[in-house]
CSV table of C-alpha atoms in Angstrom, one decimal:
chain,number,residue,atom,x,y,z
Y,1,UNK,CA,-15.8,20.3,28.9
Y,2,UNK,CA,-14.9,16.8,27.5
Y,3,UNK,CA,-13.8,14.3,30.1
Y,4,UNK,CA,-11.9,11.1,29.5
Y,5,UNK,CA,-12.7,7.7,31.1
Y,6,UNK,CA,-10.7,4.6,31.7
Y,7,UNK,CA,-11.5,3.4,28.2
Y,8,UNK,CA,-9.9,6.5,26.7
Y,9,UNK,CA,-6.8,6.2,28.9
Y,10,UNK,CA,-6.4,2.5,28.0
Y,11,UNK,CA,-6.6,3.4,24.3
Y,12,UNK,CA,-4.0,6.2,24.7
Y,13,UNK,CA,-1.7,4.0,26.7
Y,14,UNK,CA,-1.9,1.0,24.3
Y,15,UNK,CA,-1.4,3.3,21.3
Y,16,UNK,CA,1.8,4.7,22.9
Y,17,UNK,CA,3.0,1.1,23.6
Y,18,UNK,CA,2.2,0.1,20.1
Y,19,UNK,CA,4.0,3.0,18.6
Y,20,UNK,CA,7.0,2.4,20.9
Y,21,UNK,CA,7.2,-1.2,19.8
Y,22,UNK,CA,7.1,-0.1,16.1
Y,23,UNK,CA,10.0,2.2,16.7
Y,24,UNK,CA,11.8,-0.8,18.3
Y,25,UNK,CA,11.0,-2.8,15.1
Y,26,UNK,CA,8.8,-5.3,17.0
Y,27,UNK,CA,5.5,-6.9,15.9
Y,28,UNK,CA,2.4,-5.3,17.3
Y,29,UNK,CA,-0.3,-7.9,17.0
Y,30,UNK,CA,-0.2,-9.0,20.6
Y,31,UNK,CA,-0.4,-5.5,22.0
Y,32,UNK,CA,-3.4,-4.8,19.8
Y,33,UNK,CA,-5.1,-7.9,21.1
Y,34,UNK,CA,-4.4,-6.8,24.7
Y,35,UNK,CA,-5.7,-3.4,23.9
Y,36,UNK,CA,-9.0,-4.7,22.5
Y,37,UNK,CA,-9.4,-6.9,25.5
Y,38,UNK,CA,-8.7,-4.2,28.1
Y,39,UNK,CA,-10.9,-1.6,26.3
Y,40,UNK,CA,-13.7,-4.1,26.2
Y,41,UNK,CA,-13.2,-5.1,29.8
Y,42,UNK,CA,-13.2,-1.5,30.9
Y,43,UNK,CA,-16.3,-0.7,28.9
Y,44,UNK,CA,-18.4,-3.8,29.7
Y,45,UNK,CA,-17.0,-4.8,33.1
Y,46,UNK,CA,-17.4,-8.4,32.1
Y,47,UNK,CA,-14.6,-10.8,31.3
Y,48,UNK,CA,-16.7,-13.0,29.0
Y,49,UNK,CA,-17.9,-10.0,27.0
Y,50,UNK,CA,-14.3,-8.8,26.7
Y,51,UNK,CA,-13.3,-12.1,25.3
Y,52,UNK,CA,-16.2,-12.1,22.9
Y,53,UNK,CA,-15.2,-8.6,21.8
Y,54,UNK,CA,-11.9,-9.9,20.5
Y,55,UNK,CA,-13.8,-12.0,18.0
Y,56,UNK,CA,-16.3,-9.4,17.2
Y,57,UNK,CA,-13.7,-6.7,16.6
Y,58,UNK,CA,-11.8,-8.8,14.2
Y,59,UNK,CA,-15.0,-9.7,12.4
Y,60,UNK,CA,-15.9,-6.0,12.0
Y,61,UNK,CA,-12.3,-5.4,10.7
Y,62,UNK,CA,-12.6,-8.3,8.3
Y,63,UNK,CA,-15.9,-7.0,7.1
Y,64,UNK,CA,-14.3,-3.7,6.2
Y,65,UNK,CA,-11.1,-5.2,4.6
Y,66,UNK,CA,-12.3,-8.4,3.0
Y,67,UNK,CA,-13.3,-6.9,-0.3
Y,68,UNK,CA,-9.8,-5.5,-0.6
Y,69,UNK,CA,-8.2,-8.8,0.3
Y,70,UNK,CA,-10.5,-10.5,-2.3
Y,71,UNK,CA,-9.5,-8.3,-5.2
Y,72,UNK,CA,-5.8,-8.7,-4.4
Y,73,UNK,CA,-6.3,-12.4,-4.3
Y,74,UNK,CA,-8.1,-12.6,-7.6
Y,75,UNK,CA,-5.7,-10.2,-9.4
Y,76,UNK,CA,-2.8,-12.2,-8.1
Y,77,UNK,CA,-4.4,-15.4,-9.4
Y,78,UNK,CA,-4.8,-13.8,-12.8
Y,79,UNK,CA,-1.2,-12.8,-12.9
Y,80,UNK,CA,-0.2,-16.4,-12.2
Y,81,UNK,CA,-2.3,-17.6,-15.1
Y,82,UNK,CA,-0.8,-14.9,-17.3
Y,83,UNK,CA,2.8,-15.9,-16.4
Y,84,UNK,CA,2.1,-19.6,-17.2
Y,85,UNK,CA,1.0,-18.8,-20.7
Y,86,UNK,CA,3.6,-16.1,-21.3
Y,87,UNK,CA,1.2,-13.1,-21.6
Y,88,UNK,CA,3.3,-11.0,-19.2
Y,89,UNK,CA,6.4,-11.5,-21.5
Y,90,UNK,CA,4.4,-10.5,-24.6
Y,91,UNK,CA,3.0,-7.4,-22.9
Y,92,UNK,CA,6.4,-6.1,-21.6
Y,93,UNK,CA,8.4,-6.7,-24.8
Y,94,UNK,CA,7.6,-3.3,-26.5
Y,95,UNK,CA,9.2,-1.5,-23.5
Y,96,UNK,CA,12.5,-3.3,-24.1
Y,97,UNK,CA,12.9,-1.5,-27.4
Y,98,UNK,CA,12.7,1.9,-25.7
Y,99,UNK,CA,15.4,1.4,-23.1
Y,100,UNK,CA,18.8,2.4,-24.5
Y,101,UNK,CA,20.6,4.3,-21.7
Y,102,UNK,CA,20.8,4.1,-17.9
Y,103,UNK,CA,18.5,7.1,-17.6
Y,104,UNK,CA,16.0,5.5,-19.9
Y,105,UNK,CA,16.3,2.3,-17.9
Y,106,UNK,CA,15.6,4.1,-14.6
Y,107,UNK,CA,12.5,5.9,-15.9
Y,108,UNK,CA,11.4,2.9,-18.0
Y,109,UNK,CA,11.6,0.5,-15.1
Y,110,UNK,CA,9.9,3.0,-12.9
Y,111,UNK,CA,7.0,3.8,-15.2
Y,112,UNK,CA,6.4,0.2,-16.0
Y,113,UNK,CA,6.5,-0.6,-12.3
Y,114,UNK,CA,4.0,2.1,-11.6
Y,115,UNK,CA,1.5,1.0,-14.2
Y,116,UNK,CA,1.8,-2.7,-13.3
Y,117,UNK,CA,1.5,-1.9,-9.6
Y,118,UNK,CA,-1.7,0.0,-10.2
Y,119,UNK,CA,-3.1,-3.0,-12.1
Y,120,UNK,CA,-1.9,-6.0,-10.2
Y,121,UNK,CA,-0.3,-4.7,-6.9
Y,122,UNK,CA,3.4,-3.9,-6.3
Y,123,UNK,CA,4.5,-7.3,-5.0
Y,124,UNK,CA,3.5,-9.3,-8.1
Y,125,UNK,CA,4.9,-6.4,-10.2
Y,126,UNK,CA,8.3,-6.8,-8.6
Y,127,UNK,CA,8.6,-10.3,-10.0
Y,128,UNK,CA,7.3,-9.4,-13.4
Y,129,UNK,CA,9.3,-6.2,-13.9
Y,130,UNK,CA,12.4,-7.6,-12.2
Y,131,UNK,CA,12.5,-10.8,-14.3
Y,132,UNK,CA,11.8,-9.0,-17.6
Y,133,UNK,CA,13.5,-5.6,-17.4
Y,134,UNK,CA,16.5,-6.0,-15.1
Y,135,UNK,CA,18.5,-7.8,-17.8
Y,136,UNK,CA,17.8,-4.9,-20.1
Y,137,UNK,CA,18.8,-2.4,-17.5
Y,138,UNK,CA,22.0,-4.4,-16.9
Y,139,UNK,CA,22.9,-4.3,-20.6
Y,140,UNK,CA,22.6,-0.5,-20.7
Y,141,UNK,CA,24.7,0.0,-17.6
Y,142,UNK,CA,22.2,0.9,-14.9
Y,143,UNK,CA,23.5,-0.2,-11.5
Y,144,UNK,CA,21.4,-2.7,-9.6
Y,145,UNK,CA,20.9,-0.4,-6.7
Y,146,UNK,CA,19.3,2.3,-8.8
Y,147,UNK,CA,17.1,-0.2,-10.6
Y,148,UNK,CA,15.9,-1.3,-7.2
Y,149,UNK,CA,15.3,2.3,-6.2
Y,150,UNK,CA,13.2,2.9,-9.3
Y,151,UNK,CA,11.1,-0.2,-8.6
Y,152,UNK,CA,10.6,0.9,-4.9
Y,153,UNK,CA,9.9,4.5,-5.6
Y,154,UNK,CA,7.5,4.0,-8.5
Y,155,UNK,CA,5.8,0.8,-7.3
Y,156,UNK,CA,5.7,0.7,-3.5
Y,157,UNK,CA,5.8,4.5,-3.3
Y,158,UNK,CA,3.8,6.1,-6.1
Y,159,UNK,CA,1.7,3.1,-7.0
Y,160,UNK,CA,0.7,1.8,-3.5
Y,161,UNK,CA,0.2,5.3,-1.9
Y,162,UNK,CA,-2.2,6.3,-4.6
Y,163,UNK,CA,-3.8,2.9,-5.5
Y,164,UNK,CA,-6.1,4.7,-7.9
Y,165,UNK,CA,-7.2,1.6,-9.7
Y,166,UNK,CA,-7.8,-1.2,-7.1
Y,167,UNK,CA,-8.5,1.5,-4.5
Y,168,UNK,CA,-7.5,-0.7,-1.5
Y,169,UNK,CA,-5.5,1.9,0.4
Y,170,UNK,CA,-8.0,4.9,0.0
Y,171,UNK,CA,-10.8,2.6,1.0
Y,172,UNK,CA,-9.3,1.8,4.4
Y,173,UNK,CA,-8.3,5.4,5.0
Y,174,UNK,CA,-11.8,6.7,4.0
Y,175,UNK,CA,-13.5,4.1,6.1
Y,176,UNK,CA,-11.5,5.2,9.2
Y,177,UNK,CA,-12.1,8.9,8.5
Y,178,UNK,CA,-15.8,8.2,7.9
Y,179,UNK,CA,-15.6,9.7,4.4
Y,180,UNK,CA,-16.5,8.5,0.9
Y,181,UNK,CA,-13.5,6.9,-0.8
Y,182,UNK,CA,-13.9,9.3,-3.7
Y,183,UNK,CA,-13.2,12.3,-1.5
Y,184,UNK,CA,-10.0,10.9,-0.1
Y,185,UNK,CA,-8.8,10.0,-3.6
Y,186,UNK,CA,-9.6,13.4,-5.0
Y,187,UNK,CA,-7.8,15.1,-2.1
Y,188,UNK,CA,-4.8,12.8,-2.5
Y,189,UNK,CA,-4.1,13.8,-6.1
Y,190,UNK,CA,-2.2,17.1,-5.5
Y,191,UNK,CA,-0.4,15.7,-2.5
Y,192,UNK,CA,0.5,12.5,-4.3
Y,193,UNK,CA,1.8,14.5,-7.3
Y,194,UNK,CA,4.0,16.6,-5.1
Y,195,UNK,CA,5.3,13.6,-3.2
Y,196,UNK,CA,5.9,11.5,-6.3
Y,197,UNK,CA,7.6,14.2,-8.4
Y,198,UNK,CA,9.9,15.3,-5.5
Y,199,UNK,CA,11.0,11.7,-4.7
Y,200,UNK,CA,11.5,10.8,-8.3
Y,201,UNK,CA,13.6,13.9,-9.1
Y,202,UNK,CA,15.7,13.6,-6.0
Y,203,UNK,CA,16.3,9.9,-6.7
Y,204,UNK,CA,17.2,10.6,-10.3
Y,205,UNK,CA,19.6,13.4,-9.4
Y,206,UNK,CA,21.3,11.2,-6.8
Y,207,UNK,CA,21.6,8.4,-9.4
Y,208,UNK,CA,23.3,10.7,-11.9
Y,209,UNK,CA,25.6,12.1,-9.2
Y,210,UNK,CA,26.6,8.6,-8.1
Y,211,UNK,CA,27.2,7.3,-11.6
Y,212,UNK,CA,29.2,10.4,-12.5
Y,213,UNK,CA,31.4,10.1,-9.3
Y,214,UNK,CA,31.4,6.3,-9.7
Y,215,UNK,CA,30.3,5.9,-6.1
Y,216,UNK,CA,30.9,2.3,-5.0
Y,217,UNK,CA,28.1,0.3,-3.4
Y,218,UNK,CA,28.1,-3.2,-2.0
Y,219,UNK,CA,26.0,-4.8,-4.7
Y,220,UNK,CA,26.2,-7.5,-7.3
Y,221,UNK,CA,26.0,-6.8,-11.0
Y,222,UNK,CA,22.6,-7.1,-12.6
Y,223,UNK,CA,22.3,-10.6,-13.9
Y,224,UNK,CA,21.3,-11.1,-17.5
Y,225,UNK,CA,20.1,-14.6,-16.9
Y,226,UNK,CA,16.6,-14.0,-15.4
Y,227,UNK,CA,14.2,-16.7,-16.6
Y,228,UNK,CA,11.5,-15.4,-18.9
Y,229,UNK,CA,8.1,-17.0,-19.3
Y,230,UNK,CA,8.2,-20.1,-21.4
Y,231,UNK,CA,6.0,-19.3,-24.3
Y,232,UNK,CA,4.9,-22.6,-25.9
Y,233,UNK,CA,2.3,-21.0,-28.1
Y,234,UNK,CA,3.3,-17.5,-29.1
Y,235,UNK,CA,0.2,-16.9,-31.3
Y,236,UNK,CA,-2.1,-17.7,-28.4
Y,237,UNK,CA,0.0,-15.6,-26.0
Y,238,UNK,CA,-0.3,-12.6,-28.3
Y,239,UNK,CA,-4.0,-12.9,-28.6
Y,240,UNK,CA,-4.5,-13.3,-24.9
Y,241,UNK,CA,-2.2,-10.4,-24.2
Y,242,UNK,CA,-4.4,-8.2,-26.5
Y,243,UNK,CA,-7.5,-9.5,-24.7
Y,244,UNK,CA,-6.1,-8.6,-21.2
Y,245,UNK,CA,-4.8,-5.2,-22.3
Y,246,UNK,CA,-8.2,-4.4,-24.0
Y,247,UNK,CA,-10.0,-5.6,-20.9
Y,248,UNK,CA,-8.2,-3.3,-18.6
Y,249,UNK,CA,-8.5,-0.4,-21.0
Y,250,UNK,CA,-12.2,-1.1,-21.2
Y,251,UNK,CA,-12.4,-1.1,-17.4
Y,252,UNK,CA,-10.8,2.2,-17.1
Y,253,UNK,CA,-13.0,3.7,-19.8
Y,254,UNK,CA,-16.1,2.3,-18.1
Y,255,UNK,CA,-15.1,3.6,-14.7
Y,256,UNK,CA,-14.7,7.1,-16.2
Y,257,UNK,CA,-17.8,7.1,-18.4
Y,258,UNK,CA,-20.2,5.3,-16.0
Y,259,UNK,CA,-18.7,6.9,-12.8
Y,260,UNK,CA,-17.9,3.6,-11.3
Y,261,UNK,CA,-15.9,4.3,-8.1
Y,262,UNK,CA,-15.1,3.0,-4.7
Y,263,UNK,CA,-16.4,-0.4,-3.8
Y,264,UNK,CA,-18.1,-0.8,-7.1
Y,265,UNK,CA,-14.8,-0.2,-8.9
Y,266,UNK,CA,-13.1,-2.7,-6.8
Y,267,UNK,CA,-15.8,-5.3,-7.5
Y,268,UNK,CA,-15.5,-4.5,-11.2
Y,269,UNK,CA,-11.8,-5.2,-11.2
Y,270,UNK,CA,-12.1,-8.3,-9.1
Y,271,UNK,CA,-14.9,-9.8,-11.2
Y,272,UNK,CA,-13.0,-9.1,-14.4
Y,273,UNK,CA,-9.8,-10.6,-13.0
Y,274,UNK,CA,-11.7,-13.8,-12.1
Y,275,UNK,CA,-13.2,-14.0,-15.6
Y,276,UNK,CA,-9.8,-13.4,-17.3
Y,277,UNK,CA,-8.2,-16.1,-15.1
Y,278,UNK,CA,-10.7,-18.6,-16.3
Y,279,UNK,CA,-10.4,-17.6,-20.0
Y,280,UNK,CA,-6.5,-17.6,-19.9
Y,281,UNK,CA,-6.4,-20.9,-18.1
Y,282,UNK,CA,-8.8,-22.6,-20.4
Y,283,UNK,CA,-7.2,-21.2,-23.5
Y,284,UNK,CA,-3.7,-22.1,-22.3
Y,285,UNK,CA,-4.3,-25.5,-20.8
Y,286,UNK,CA,-7.5,-26.8,-22.2
Y,287,UNK,CA,-10.7,-27.3,-20.3
Y,288,UNK,CA,-9.8,-30.6,-18.5
Y,289,UNK,CA,-6.5,-29.3,-17.1
Y,290,UNK,CA,-8.0,-25.8,-16.5
Y,291,UNK,CA,-10.4,-27.3,-14.0
Y,292,UNK,CA,-7.5,-28.0,-11.7
Y,293,UNK,CA,-5.1,-25.2,-12.7
Y,294,UNK,CA,-7.7,-22.5,-11.9
Y,295,UNK,CA,-8.1,-23.8,-8.4
Y,296,UNK,CA,-4.3,-23.7,-7.9
Y,297,UNK,CA,-4.1,-20.1,-9.1
Y,298,UNK,CA,-6.9,-19.1,-6.8
Y,299,UNK,CA,-5.2,-20.8,-3.9
Y,300,UNK,CA,-1.9,-19.0,-4.6
Y,301,UNK,CA,-3.8,-15.7,-4.8
Y,302,UNK,CA,-5.6,-16.1,-1.5
Y,303,UNK,CA,-2.5,-17.3,0.3
Y,304,UNK,CA,-0.7,-14.2,-0.9
Y,305,UNK,CA,-3.6,-11.9,0.2
Y,306,UNK,CA,-4.0,-13.6,3.6
Y,307,UNK,CA,-0.3,-13.5,4.2
Y,308,UNK,CA,-0.4,-9.7,3.8
Y,309,UNK,CA,-3.6,-8.9,5.6
Y,310,UNK,CA,-3.7,-11.5,8.4
Y,311,UNK,CA,-1.9,-9.2,10.9
Y,312,UNK,CA,-3.6,-6.1,9.4
Y,313,UNK,CA,-7.0,-7.5,10.4
Y,314,UNK,CA,-6.0,-7.6,14.1
Y,315,UNK,CA,-4.2,-4.3,14.1
Y,316,UNK,CA,-7.1,-2.5,12.3
Y,317,UNK,CA,-9.5,-4.1,14.8
Y,318,UNK,CA,-7.8,-2.2,17.6
Y,319,UNK,CA,-7.5,1.1,15.8
Y,320,UNK,CA,-11.1,0.8,14.4
Y,321,UNK,CA,-12.3,0.9,18.0
Y,322,UNK,CA,-11.3,4.5,18.1
Y,323,UNK,CA,-14.1,5.3,15.7
Y,324,UNK,CA,-17.7,5.5,17.1
Y,325,UNK,CA,-19.1,3.7,14.1
Y,326,UNK,CA,-17.0,0.6,14.5
Y,327,UNK,CA,-17.1,0.7,18.3
Y,328,UNK,CA,-20.9,0.5,18.0
Y,329,UNK,CA,-20.6,-2.5,15.8
Y,330,UNK,CA,-18.6,-4.3,18.5
Y,331,UNK,CA,-20.2,-3.0,21.7
Y,332,UNK,CA,-23.6,-1.9,20.5
Y,333,UNK,CA,-25.4,1.4,20.9
Y,334,UNK,CA,-23.8,3.9,23.3
Y,335,UNK,CA,-20.3,2.9,22.5
Y,336,UNK,CA,-17.7,5.6,23.1
Y,337,UNK,CA,-16.3,7.7,20.3
Y,338,UNK,CA,-12.8,7.3,21.7
Y,339,UNK,CA,-10.7,9.3,19.2
Y,340,UNK,CA,-13.4,12.0,18.9
Y,341,UNK,CA,-13.4,12.4,22.7
Y,342,UNK,CA,-9.6,12.5,22.8
Y,343,UNK,CA,-9.5,15.0,20.0
Y,344,UNK,CA,-12.0,17.3,21.7
Y,345,UNK,CA,-10.2,17.0,25.0
Y,346,UNK,CA,-6.9,18.0,23.3
Y,347,UNK,CA,-8.6,20.9,21.5
Y,348,UNK,CA,-9.9,22.2,24.8
Y,349,UNK,CA,-6.5,22.0,26.5
Y,350,UNK,CA,-3.9,22.4,23.6
Y,351,UNK,CA,-4.0,25.0,20.8
Y,352,UNK,CA,-4.7,22.8,17.8
Y,353,UNK,CA,-4.0,24.4,14.4
Y,354,UNK,CA,-3.2,23.4,10.9
Y,355,UNK,CA,0.5,23.1,11.5
Y,356,UNK,CA,-0.1,20.8,14.5
Y,357,UNK,CA,-2.5,18.6,12.6
Y,358,UNK,CA,-0.1,18.2,9.6
Y,359,UNK,CA,2.8,17.4,11.9
Y,360,UNK,CA,0.7,14.8,13.8
Y,361,UNK,CA,-0.5,13.1,10.6
Y,362,UNK,CA,3.1,12.9,9.3
Y,363,UNK,CA,4.6,11.7,12.5
Y,364,UNK,CA,2.0,9.1,13.1
Y,365,UNK,CA,2.2,8.0,9.5
Y,366,UNK,CA,6.0,7.5,9.8
Y,367,UNK,CA,5.8,5.6,13.1
Y,368,UNK,CA,3.0,3.3,12.0
Y,369,UNK,CA,4.8,2.7,8.8
Y,370,UNK,CA,7.7,1.3,10.6
Y,371,UNK,CA,6.1,-2.2,10.7
Y,372,UNK,CA,6.8,-2.4,7.0
Y,373,UNK,CA,3.3,-3.4,6.0
Y,374,UNK,CA,2.1,0.0,4.7
Y,375,UNK,CA,-1.5,-0.7,5.6
Y,376,UNK,CA,-1.7,-1.2,9.3
Y,377,UNK,CA,-1.4,2.5,10.0
Y,378,UNK,CA,-4.2,3.6,7.7
Y,379,UNK,CA,-7.0,3.1,10.2
Y,380,UNK,CA,-5.2,5.3,12.7
Y,381,UNK,CA,-4.2,8.1,10.4
Y,382,UNK,CA,-7.8,8.1,8.9
Y,383,UNK,CA,-9.3,8.3,12.4
Y,384,UNK,CA,-7.0,11.1,13.5
Y,385,UNK,CA,-7.8,13.1,10.4
Y,386,UNK,CA,-11.5,12.7,11.1
Y,387,UNK,CA,-11.3,13.7,14.7
Y,388,UNK,CA,-8.9,16.6,14.4
Y,389,UNK,CA,-10.9,18.0,11.5
Y,390,UNK,CA,-14.0,17.8,13.5
Y,391,UNK,CA,-12.6,20.2,16.1
Y,392,UNK,CA,-10.7,22.5,13.8
Y,393,UNK,CA,-12.8,22.7,10.7
Y,394,UNK,CA,-9.9,21.7,8.6
Y,395,UNK,CA,-10.2,19.6,5.4
Y,396,UNK,CA,-10.7,16.0,6.6
Y,397,UNK,CA,-10.0,14.4,3.2
Y,398,UNK,CA,-6.7,16.2,2.7
Y,399,UNK,CA,-5.5,15.4,6.2
Y,400,UNK,CA,-6.5,11.7,5.7
Y,401,UNK,CA,-4.8,11.7,2.3
Y,402,UNK,CA,-1.6,13.1,3.8
Y,403,UNK,CA,-1.6,10.4,6.5
Y,404,UNK,CA,-2.2,7.7,3.9
Y,405,UNK,CA,0.6,8.9,1.6
Y,406,UNK,CA,3.1,9.2,4.5
Y,407,UNK,CA,2.2,5.8,6.0
Y,408,UNK,CA,2.5,3.9,2.7
Y,409,UNK,CA,5.6,5.6,1.5
Y,410,UNK,CA,7.4,4.7,4.7
Y,411,UNK,CA,5.8,1.3,5.4
Y,412,UNK,CA,4.9,0.1,2.0
Y,413,UNK,CA,8.4,-0.8,1.1
Y,414,UNK,CA,10.7,2.1,0.5
Y,415,UNK,CA,12.8,3.1,3.6
Y,416,UNK,CA,12.2,0.1,6.0
Y,417,UNK,CA,14.8,-2.6,5.4
Y,418,UNK,CA,12.5,-5.4,6.2
Y,419,UNK,CA,9.9,-4.0,3.8
Y,420,UNK,CA,12.2,-3.8,0.8
Y,421,UNK,CA,13.4,-7.4,0.9
Y,422,UNK,CA,11.5,-8.6,-2.3
Y,423,UNK,CA,13.0,-5.8,-4.5
Y,424,UNK,CA,16.4,-6.2,-2.9
Y,425,UNK,CA,16.3,-10.0,-3.4
Y,426,UNK,CA,15.4,-9.9,-7.1
Y,427,UNK,CA,18.1,-7.2,-7.7
Y,428,UNK,CA,20.7,-9.0,-5.8
Y,429,UNK,CA,21.5,-6.2,-3.3
Y,430,UNK,CA,21.4,-5.6,0.4
Y,431,UNK,CA,18.1,-4.5,1.8
Y,432,UNK,CA,19.8,-2.1,4.2
Y,433,UNK,CA,21.7,-0.5,1.3
Y,434,UNK,CA,18.5,-0.1,-0.7
Y,435,UNK,CA,16.7,1.5,2.3
Y,436,UNK,CA,19.5,4.0,2.7
Y,437,UNK,CA,19.4,5.0,-0.9
Y,438,UNK,CA,15.7,5.6,-0.6
Y,439,UNK,CA,15.9,7.5,2.7
Y,440,UNK,CA,16.9,11.0,1.4
Y,441,UNK,CA,14.4,11.1,-1.5
Y,442,UNK,CA,11.5,9.9,0.6
Y,443,UNK,CA,12.2,12.2,3.5
Y,444,UNK,CA,12.6,15.1,1.1
Y,445,UNK,CA,9.2,14.2,-0.4
Y,446,UNK,CA,7.5,14.0,3.0
Y,447,UNK,CA,8.8,17.4,4.0
Y,448,UNK,CA,7.8,19.1,0.8
Y,449,UNK,CA,4.4,17.4,0.8
Y,450,UNK,CA,3.8,18.5,4.4
Y,451,UNK,CA,4.5,22.1,3.5
Y,452,UNK,CA,2.1,21.9,0.5
Y,453,UNK,CA,-0.5,20.2,2.7
Y,454,UNK,CA,-0.6,23.4,4.9
Y,455,UNK,CA,-2.1,25.3,2.0
Y,456,UNK,CA,-4.7,22.6,1.2
Y,457,UNK,CA,-6.2,21.8,4.6
């Protein structure tokens, strides 16, 4: 029979406290720091070692997450350089010719948001899509609230929860579940499709109903005065737009043909983004000015990435301790496999089955998503998937993918008011109103996806 020690009980207690604080909409960095310290103190029995463990745990967390931070920083820097030259404006213009009606605007904004989110992350995509397509949506009569819903659902929902291109989210989930990133990505495809299709259809039906019934909402009209990129050299902008588009197409082809996946794929994207940033800046500003401008773009990119991941590093450091692999990196050989032990203990005392595991993954994903980051809960849902699957024989990758999808749809910026602020701001509407509009479609998607997951695990 598996027995639990003081270390296990501290982990359980601190996890409950952290989840409770999330429900109360409080930040959880301090509880995570306290949790790491107490676990280290209980394990080592030495105050100095416990203090050192705080540093070591964050270093281990940073080692796992830094590559993801780096690619986000470099891609963001590239998007800054593109905007300065006007490449983003050139690339998005063809879409404007397609949008003629509110329904077309909804799907057009959504699909563009999804594609751009896959390539350069949802947050930069909000600014790009919002500035360039919202005026078009306004002209064809799409209410601002539903333009915002489309941006949220397709970008922060579909795009971020899959992250097929940059592969940041599945990398964190896979690392916590101790699986190859490719297995989590493969397992996520059917669940992601079910979730995405359900949410998109429910959102669209609600939009059509509201527009038919002329449901009033507390929102401003979409402005048609968004500033576009100042294109001083249209010919150069067009050439560079072709270069960027061809580069990304070539990356995708190379990944498929050469089977470049996981960390190698992330490195490929990051390296290409860095090269394109230099090319765009030199071509747009000239070499003398580019020497300084490139540095500015990189600074902006890294500031953006650090701002997102700074709290995630500490939060992940605590939840990573539940995994034997990461606990060993912090404490050395013989470190406890906390979540494995807890899982085995539960399996010996509680009837664990597929329904139970699916419900736990969804509930934990929802609760950890309440902090609005979308990423802080991934280490936990990945670890839970790995430990429960070990005791039940269920499909670890599918469980982990379910947890990832739930966590990011909730916390990545769809139904948490403080997580939808960027989209709400650019659309000129209330964050609370946007979160309420997203609530029914997202919850519907989670329920349907959970049911489908029962047949896949």
